[in-house]
Short mmCIF file of C-alpha atoms in Angstrom, two decimals:
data_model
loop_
_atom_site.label_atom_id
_atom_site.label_comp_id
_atom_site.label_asym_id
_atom_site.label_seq_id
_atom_site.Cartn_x
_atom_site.Cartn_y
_atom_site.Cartn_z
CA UNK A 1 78.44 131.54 123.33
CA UNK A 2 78.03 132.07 119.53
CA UNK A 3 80.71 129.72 118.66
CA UNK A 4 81.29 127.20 115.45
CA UNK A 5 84.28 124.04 116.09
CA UNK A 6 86.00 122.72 113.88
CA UNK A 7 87.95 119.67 113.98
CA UNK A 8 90.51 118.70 110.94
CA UNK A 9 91.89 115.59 110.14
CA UNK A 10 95.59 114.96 108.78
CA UNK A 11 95.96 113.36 105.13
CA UNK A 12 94.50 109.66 105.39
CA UNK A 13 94.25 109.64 109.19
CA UNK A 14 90.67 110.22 110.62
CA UNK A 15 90.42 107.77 113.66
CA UNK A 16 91.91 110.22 115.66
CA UNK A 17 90.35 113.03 115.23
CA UNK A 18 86.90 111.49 115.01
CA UNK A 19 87.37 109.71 118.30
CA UNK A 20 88.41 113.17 119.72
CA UNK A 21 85.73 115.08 118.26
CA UNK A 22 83.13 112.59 119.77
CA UNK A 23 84.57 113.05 123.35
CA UNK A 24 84.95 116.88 123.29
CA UNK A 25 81.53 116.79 122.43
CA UNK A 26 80.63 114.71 125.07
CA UNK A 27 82.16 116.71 127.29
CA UNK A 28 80.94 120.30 126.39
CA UNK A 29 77.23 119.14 125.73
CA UNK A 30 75.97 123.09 125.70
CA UNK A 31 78.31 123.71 122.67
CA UNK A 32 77.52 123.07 118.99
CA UNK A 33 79.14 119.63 117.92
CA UNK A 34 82.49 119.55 116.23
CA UNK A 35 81.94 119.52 112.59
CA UNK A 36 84.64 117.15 111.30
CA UNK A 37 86.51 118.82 108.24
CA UNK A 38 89.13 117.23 106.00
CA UNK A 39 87.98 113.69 105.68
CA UNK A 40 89.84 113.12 102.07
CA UNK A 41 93.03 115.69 101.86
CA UNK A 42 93.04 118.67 103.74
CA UNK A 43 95.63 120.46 101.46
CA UNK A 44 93.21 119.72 98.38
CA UNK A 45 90.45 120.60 100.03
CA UNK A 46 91.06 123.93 101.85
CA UNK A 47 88.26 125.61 99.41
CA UNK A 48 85.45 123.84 100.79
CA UNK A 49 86.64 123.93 104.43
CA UNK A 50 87.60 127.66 103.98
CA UNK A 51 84.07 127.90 102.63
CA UNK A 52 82.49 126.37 105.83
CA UNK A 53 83.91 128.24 107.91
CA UNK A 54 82.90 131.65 106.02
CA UNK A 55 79.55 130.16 106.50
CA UNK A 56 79.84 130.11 110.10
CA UNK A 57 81.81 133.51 110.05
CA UNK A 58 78.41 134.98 108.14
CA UNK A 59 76.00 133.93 110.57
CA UNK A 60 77.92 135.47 113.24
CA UNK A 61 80.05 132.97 114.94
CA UNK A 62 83.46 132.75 116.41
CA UNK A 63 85.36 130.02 115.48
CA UNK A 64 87.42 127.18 117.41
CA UNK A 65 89.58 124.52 115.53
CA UNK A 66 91.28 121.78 116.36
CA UNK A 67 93.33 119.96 113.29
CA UNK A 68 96.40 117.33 113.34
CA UNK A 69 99.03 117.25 111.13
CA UNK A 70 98.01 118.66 107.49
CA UNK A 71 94.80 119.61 109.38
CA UNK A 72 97.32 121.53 111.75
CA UNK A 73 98.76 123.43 108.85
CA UNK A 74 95.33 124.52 108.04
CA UNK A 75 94.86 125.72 111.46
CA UNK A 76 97.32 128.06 110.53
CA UNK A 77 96.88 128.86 106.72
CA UNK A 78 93.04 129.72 107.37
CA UNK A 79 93.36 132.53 110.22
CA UNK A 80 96.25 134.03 108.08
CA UNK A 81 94.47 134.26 104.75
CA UNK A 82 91.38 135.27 106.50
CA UNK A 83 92.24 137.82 109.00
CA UNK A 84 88.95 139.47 109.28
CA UNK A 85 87.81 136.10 111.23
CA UNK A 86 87.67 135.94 114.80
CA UNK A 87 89.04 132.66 115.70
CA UNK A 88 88.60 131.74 120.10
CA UNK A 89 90.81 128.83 119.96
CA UNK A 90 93.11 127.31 117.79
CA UNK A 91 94.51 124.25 118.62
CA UNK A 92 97.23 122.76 115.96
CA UNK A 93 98.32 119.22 116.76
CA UNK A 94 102.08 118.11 115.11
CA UNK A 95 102.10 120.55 112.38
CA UNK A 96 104.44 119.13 109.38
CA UNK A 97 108.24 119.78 110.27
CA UNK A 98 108.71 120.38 106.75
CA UNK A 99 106.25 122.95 105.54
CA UNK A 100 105.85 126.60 107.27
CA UNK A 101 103.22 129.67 107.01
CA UNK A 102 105.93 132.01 107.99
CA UNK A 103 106.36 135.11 105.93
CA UNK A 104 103.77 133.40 103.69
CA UNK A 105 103.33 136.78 100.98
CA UNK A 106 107.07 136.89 100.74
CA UNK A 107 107.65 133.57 100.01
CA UNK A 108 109.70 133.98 96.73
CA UNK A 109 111.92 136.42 98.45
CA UNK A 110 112.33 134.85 101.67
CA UNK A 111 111.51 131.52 102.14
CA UNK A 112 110.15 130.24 105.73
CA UNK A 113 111.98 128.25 107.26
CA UNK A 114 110.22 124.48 107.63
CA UNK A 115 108.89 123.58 110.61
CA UNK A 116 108.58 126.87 111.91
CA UNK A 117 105.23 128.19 112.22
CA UNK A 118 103.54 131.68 113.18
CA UNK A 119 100.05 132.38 114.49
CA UNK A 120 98.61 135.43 112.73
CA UNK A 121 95.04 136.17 112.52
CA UNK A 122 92.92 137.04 114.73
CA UNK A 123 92.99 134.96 117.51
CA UNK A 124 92.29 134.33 121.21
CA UNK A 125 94.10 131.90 122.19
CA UNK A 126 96.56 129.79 120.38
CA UNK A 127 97.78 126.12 121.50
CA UNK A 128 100.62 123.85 119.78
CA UNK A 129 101.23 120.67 120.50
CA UNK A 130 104.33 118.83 118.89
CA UNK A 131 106.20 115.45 118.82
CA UNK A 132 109.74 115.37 117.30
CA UNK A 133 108.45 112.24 114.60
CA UNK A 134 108.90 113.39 111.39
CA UNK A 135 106.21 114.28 109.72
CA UNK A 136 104.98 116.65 112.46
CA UNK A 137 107.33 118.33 114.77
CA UNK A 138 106.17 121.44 113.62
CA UNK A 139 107.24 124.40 116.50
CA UNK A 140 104.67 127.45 117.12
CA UNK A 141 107.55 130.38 116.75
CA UNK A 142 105.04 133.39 117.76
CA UNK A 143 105.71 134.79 121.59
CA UNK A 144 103.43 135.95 122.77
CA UNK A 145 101.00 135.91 126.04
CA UNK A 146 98.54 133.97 123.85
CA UNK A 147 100.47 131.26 122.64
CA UNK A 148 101.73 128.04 123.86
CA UNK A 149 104.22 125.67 122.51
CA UNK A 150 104.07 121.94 124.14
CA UNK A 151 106.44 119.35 123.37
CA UNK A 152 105.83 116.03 123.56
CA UNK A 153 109.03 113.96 122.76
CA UNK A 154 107.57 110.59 123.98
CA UNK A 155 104.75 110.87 121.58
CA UNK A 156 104.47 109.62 117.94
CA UNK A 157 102.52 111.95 115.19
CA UNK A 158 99.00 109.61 115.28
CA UNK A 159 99.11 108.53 118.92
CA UNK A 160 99.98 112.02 119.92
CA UNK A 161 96.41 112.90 119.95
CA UNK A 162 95.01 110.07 122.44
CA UNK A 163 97.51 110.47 125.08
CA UNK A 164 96.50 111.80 128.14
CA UNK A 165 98.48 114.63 128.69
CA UNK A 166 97.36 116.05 125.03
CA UNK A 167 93.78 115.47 125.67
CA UNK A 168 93.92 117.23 129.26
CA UNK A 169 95.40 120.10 127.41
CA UNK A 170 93.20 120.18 124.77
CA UNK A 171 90.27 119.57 126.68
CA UNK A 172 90.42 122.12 129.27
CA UNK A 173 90.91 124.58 126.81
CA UNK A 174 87.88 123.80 124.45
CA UNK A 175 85.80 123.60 128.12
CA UNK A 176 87.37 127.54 128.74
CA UNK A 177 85.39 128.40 125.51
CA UNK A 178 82.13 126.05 125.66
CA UNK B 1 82.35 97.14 86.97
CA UNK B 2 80.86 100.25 84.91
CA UNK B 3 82.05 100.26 81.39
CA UNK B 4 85.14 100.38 78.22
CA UNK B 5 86.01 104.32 79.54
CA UNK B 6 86.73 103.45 82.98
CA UNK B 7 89.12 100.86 81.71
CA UNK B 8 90.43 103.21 79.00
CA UNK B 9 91.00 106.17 82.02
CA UNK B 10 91.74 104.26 84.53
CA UNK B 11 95.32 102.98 83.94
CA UNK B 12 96.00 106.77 82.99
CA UNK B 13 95.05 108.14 86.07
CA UNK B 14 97.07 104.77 88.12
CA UNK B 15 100.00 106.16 86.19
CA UNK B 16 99.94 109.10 88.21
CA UNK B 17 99.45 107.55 91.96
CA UNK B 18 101.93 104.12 91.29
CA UNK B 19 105.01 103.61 89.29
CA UNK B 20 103.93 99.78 88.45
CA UNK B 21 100.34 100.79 87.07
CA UNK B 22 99.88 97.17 85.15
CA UNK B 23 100.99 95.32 87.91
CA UNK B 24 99.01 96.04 91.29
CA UNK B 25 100.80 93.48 93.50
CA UNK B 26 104.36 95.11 92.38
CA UNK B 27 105.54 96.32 95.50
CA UNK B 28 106.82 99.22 94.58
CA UNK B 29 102.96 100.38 94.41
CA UNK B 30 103.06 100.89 97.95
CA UNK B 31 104.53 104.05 99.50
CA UNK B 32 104.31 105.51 103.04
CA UNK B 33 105.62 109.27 101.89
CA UNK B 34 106.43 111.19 104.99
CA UNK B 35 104.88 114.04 103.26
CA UNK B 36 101.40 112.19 103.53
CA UNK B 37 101.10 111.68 107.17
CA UNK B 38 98.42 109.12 106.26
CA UNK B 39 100.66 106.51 105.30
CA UNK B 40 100.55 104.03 103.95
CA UNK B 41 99.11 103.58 100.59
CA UNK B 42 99.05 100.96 97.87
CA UNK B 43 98.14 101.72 93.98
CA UNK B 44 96.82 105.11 95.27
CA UNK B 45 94.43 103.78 97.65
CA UNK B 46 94.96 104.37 101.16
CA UNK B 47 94.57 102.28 104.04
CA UNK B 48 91.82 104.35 105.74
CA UNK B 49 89.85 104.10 102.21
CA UNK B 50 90.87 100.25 102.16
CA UNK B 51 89.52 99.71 105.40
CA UNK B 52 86.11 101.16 104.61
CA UNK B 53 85.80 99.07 101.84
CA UNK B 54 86.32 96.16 103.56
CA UNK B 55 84.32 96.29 106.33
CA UNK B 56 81.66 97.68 103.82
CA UNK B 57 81.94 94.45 102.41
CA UNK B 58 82.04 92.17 105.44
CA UNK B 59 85.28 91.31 105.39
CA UNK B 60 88.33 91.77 108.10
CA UNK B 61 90.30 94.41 107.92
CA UNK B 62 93.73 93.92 106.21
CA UNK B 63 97.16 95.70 105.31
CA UNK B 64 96.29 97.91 101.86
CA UNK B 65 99.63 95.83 100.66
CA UNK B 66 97.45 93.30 100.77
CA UNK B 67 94.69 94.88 97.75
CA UNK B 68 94.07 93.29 94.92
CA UNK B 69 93.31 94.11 91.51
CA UNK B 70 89.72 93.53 91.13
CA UNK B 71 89.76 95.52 94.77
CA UNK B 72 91.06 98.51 93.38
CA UNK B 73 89.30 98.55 90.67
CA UNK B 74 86.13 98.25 92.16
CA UNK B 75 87.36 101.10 94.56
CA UNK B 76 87.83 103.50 92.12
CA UNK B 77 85.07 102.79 89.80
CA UNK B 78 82.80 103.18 92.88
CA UNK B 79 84.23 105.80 94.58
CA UNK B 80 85.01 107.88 91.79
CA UNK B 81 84.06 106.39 88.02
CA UNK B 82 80.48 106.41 89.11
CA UNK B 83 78.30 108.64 88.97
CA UNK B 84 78.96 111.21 87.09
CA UNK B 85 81.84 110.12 84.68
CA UNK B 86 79.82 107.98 82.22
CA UNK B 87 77.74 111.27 81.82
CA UNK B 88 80.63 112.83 80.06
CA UNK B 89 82.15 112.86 76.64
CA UNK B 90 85.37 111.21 76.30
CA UNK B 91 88.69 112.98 77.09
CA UNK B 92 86.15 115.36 80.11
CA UNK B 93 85.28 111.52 81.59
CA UNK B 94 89.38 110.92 82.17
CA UNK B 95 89.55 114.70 83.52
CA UNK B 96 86.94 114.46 86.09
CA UNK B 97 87.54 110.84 86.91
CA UNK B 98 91.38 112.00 87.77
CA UNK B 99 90.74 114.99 89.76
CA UNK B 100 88.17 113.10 91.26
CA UNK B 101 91.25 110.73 92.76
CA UNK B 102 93.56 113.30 93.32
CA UNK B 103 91.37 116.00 95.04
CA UNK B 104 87.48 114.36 95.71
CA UNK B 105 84.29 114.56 93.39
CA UNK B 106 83.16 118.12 95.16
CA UNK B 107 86.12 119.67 93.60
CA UNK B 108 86.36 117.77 90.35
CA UNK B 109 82.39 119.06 89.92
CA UNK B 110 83.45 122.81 90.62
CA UNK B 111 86.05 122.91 88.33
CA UNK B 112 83.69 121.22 85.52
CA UNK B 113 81.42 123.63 86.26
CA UNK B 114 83.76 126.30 86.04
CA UNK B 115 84.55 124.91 82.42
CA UNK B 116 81.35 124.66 81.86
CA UNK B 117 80.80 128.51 82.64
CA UNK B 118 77.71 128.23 84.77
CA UNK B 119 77.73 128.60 88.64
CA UNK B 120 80.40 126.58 90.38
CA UNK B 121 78.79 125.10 93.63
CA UNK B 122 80.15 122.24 93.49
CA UNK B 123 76.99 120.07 93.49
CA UNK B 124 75.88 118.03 90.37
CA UNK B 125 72.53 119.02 89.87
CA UNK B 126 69.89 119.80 86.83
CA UNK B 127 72.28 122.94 85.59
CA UNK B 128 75.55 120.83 85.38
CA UNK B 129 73.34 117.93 83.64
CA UNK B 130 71.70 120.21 80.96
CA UNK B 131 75.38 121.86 80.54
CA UNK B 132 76.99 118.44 80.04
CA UNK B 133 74.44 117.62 77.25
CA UNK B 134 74.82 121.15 75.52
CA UNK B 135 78.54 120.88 74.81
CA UNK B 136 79.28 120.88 71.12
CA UNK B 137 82.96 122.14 71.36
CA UNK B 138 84.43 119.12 74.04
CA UNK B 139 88.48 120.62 73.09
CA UNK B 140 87.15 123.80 73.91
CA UNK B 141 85.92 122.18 77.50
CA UNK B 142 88.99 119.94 77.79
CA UNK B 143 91.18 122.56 77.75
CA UNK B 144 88.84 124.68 80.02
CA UNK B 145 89.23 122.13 82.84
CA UNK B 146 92.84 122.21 82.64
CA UNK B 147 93.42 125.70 83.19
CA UNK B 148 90.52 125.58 85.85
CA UNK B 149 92.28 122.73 87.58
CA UNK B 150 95.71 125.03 87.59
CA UNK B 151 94.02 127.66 88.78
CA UNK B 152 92.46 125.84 91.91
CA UNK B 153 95.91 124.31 92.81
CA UNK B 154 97.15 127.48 91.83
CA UNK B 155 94.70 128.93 95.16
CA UNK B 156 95.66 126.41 97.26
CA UNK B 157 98.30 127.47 100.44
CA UNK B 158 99.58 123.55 99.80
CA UNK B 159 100.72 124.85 95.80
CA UNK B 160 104.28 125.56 97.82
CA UNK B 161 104.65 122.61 98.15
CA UNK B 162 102.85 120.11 96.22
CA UNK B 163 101.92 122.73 93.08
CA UNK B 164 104.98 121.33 90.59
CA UNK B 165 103.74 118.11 90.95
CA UNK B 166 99.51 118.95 90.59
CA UNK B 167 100.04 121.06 87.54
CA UNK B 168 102.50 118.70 86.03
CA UNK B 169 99.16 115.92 86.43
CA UNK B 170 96.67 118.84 85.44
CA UNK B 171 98.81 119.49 82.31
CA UNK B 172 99.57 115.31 81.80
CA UNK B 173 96.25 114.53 81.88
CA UNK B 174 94.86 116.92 80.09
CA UNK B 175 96.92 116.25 77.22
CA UNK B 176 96.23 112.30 76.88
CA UNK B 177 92.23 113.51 77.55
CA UNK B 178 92.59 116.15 73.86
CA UNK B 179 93.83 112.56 72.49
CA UNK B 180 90.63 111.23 73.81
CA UNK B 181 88.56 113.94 72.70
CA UNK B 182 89.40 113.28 68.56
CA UNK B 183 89.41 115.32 65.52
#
């Protein structure tokens, strides 16, 4: 499959991400490795991410991302400002319960409400996975046969991402599109 | 560490990440903003970028309350003084050093580039070195970069959120960097 991945860090926190990265690698050895975006501050740094991904977009690939927190809220931004992008997978671990892509070119009229997010784009498949810890907590809002909201309210917004439950999710789901 | 302009910029640009910039063990220098899922972070360093450090140097890891001074300072004189900021004429140096911290050294290069009007790639190379040298009209620059900055915050889907408080820096700095910059 002609596929680029994509896996985005939250602000500060890379353990994670890099640990997962690693293992969904390992486990999907026919698939291009993960490149590992967002390593300083995703929201400063959407540019050069956007730009690697319109890279991979040019030379004909279909994307898959997987970002936590801030890298989450990219997960979002990037498919909406870039519709013409065919995104597989999108997998947005404990978006920020304070911020919101929701009616994102109306925003001086009608603010979004925070912690309320909407997949738009051009996706696949679209998984959310949420804690109630402030920061993330962020709910996918979108219904739709694509989409999946899980809650995990035993979870806290960094170990979210290593337990078990998460990773079986998020795992089978990157396999479906190796 | 690298020279008198670092320690000329660099309490400008600790200003804007701690309230206690002359005092690094003050511990209201440390913050663990919910809006920076991160964490925690003392005098603008964070504890992911503390830890690297460390173990770069050999030593255990440690709680970034814990930083010192001549830690910091070393940090951000590595990690973002050097290399390119002694290359610069005053006033730019502060600029770049400062965006640098706030946003990494690939987009403090593009938006020198962009004041430099030649191609914005965000990679110092030959072009961006031969620009540097030809500037004869630094205010001219130095007030370039600002608007540059304000426009790349400006494209940013974060500016919803966090845009009040980047252009207030882009505008801050830029005005103490025209003081740098002289008659």
């Amino acid at each position: 499959m002609n596929i680029a991945r994509f896996a985005c860090h939250g602000l500060g926190v890379v353990q994670p991400i890099d640990l997962l990265a690693i293992d969904m690698d390992h486990a999907t050895p026919s698939s291009p490795p993960f490149v590992i975006v967002g390593g300083f501050s995703p929201p400063l740094e959407e540019r050069d991410i956007e730009a690697s991904l319109r890279a991979a977009v040019g030379a004909g690939k279909e994307l898959v991302w997987v970002g936590h927190s801030m890298g989450a809220a990219l997960g979002y931004y990037l498919p909406q400002t870039n519709p013409g992008w065919k995104f597989k997978l999108v997998i947005t671990v404990d978006p920020m319960c304070w911020a919101s892509n929701i009616d994102c070119p109306e925003w001086a009229t009608a603010p979004p409400q925070p912690g309320r997010w909407r997949a738009l784009g051009n996706y696949d498949r679209w998984i959310n996975i949420r804690t109630r810890m402030y920061p993330g907590g962020g709910v996918l809002m979108t219904k739709d046969a694509r989409c999946e909201d899980h809650f995990f309210p035993d979870c806290d917004h960094i170990g979210v991402i290593a337990d078990a439950r998460v990773r079986k999710i998020i795992f089978d789901a990157v396999k479906e599109v190796a | 560490m690298s020279d008198d302009r670092f320690h000329a910029c660099l309490p400008i640009t600790l200003k804007q990440e701690c309230p206690h910039p002359e005092d690094w063990n003050n511990p209201r220098n440390f913050s663990n903003d919910a809006h920076d899922p991160g964490g925690k972070t003392m005098c603008g360093i964070i504890q992911r970028e503390y830890d690297i450090y460390r173990k770069h140097k050999g030593l255990p890891a440690r709680d970034v309350r814990q930083l010192t001074r001549d830690e910091g300072e070393e940090i951000y004189d590595n990690s973002y003084w050097l290399p390119e900021c002694p290359k610069l004429p005053p006033g730019l140096d502060l600029q770049f050093f400062d965006e640098a911290v706030n946003a990494g050294p690939h987009a403090a290069t593009k938006i020198l580039q962009q004041a430099l009007e030649i191609e914005a790639d965000g990679t110092w190379g030959p072009s961006t070195s031969l620009a540097v040298r030809g500037i004869f009209n630094p205010t001219r620059v130095v007030n370039l970069y600002t608007v540059k900055r304000e426009a790349y915050y400006r494209s940013l889907s974060g500016y919803r959120y966090f845009g009040k408080d980047w252009i207030r820096r882009a505008q801050e700095i830029g005005a103490e960097a025209l003081k740098m910059v002289g008659p």
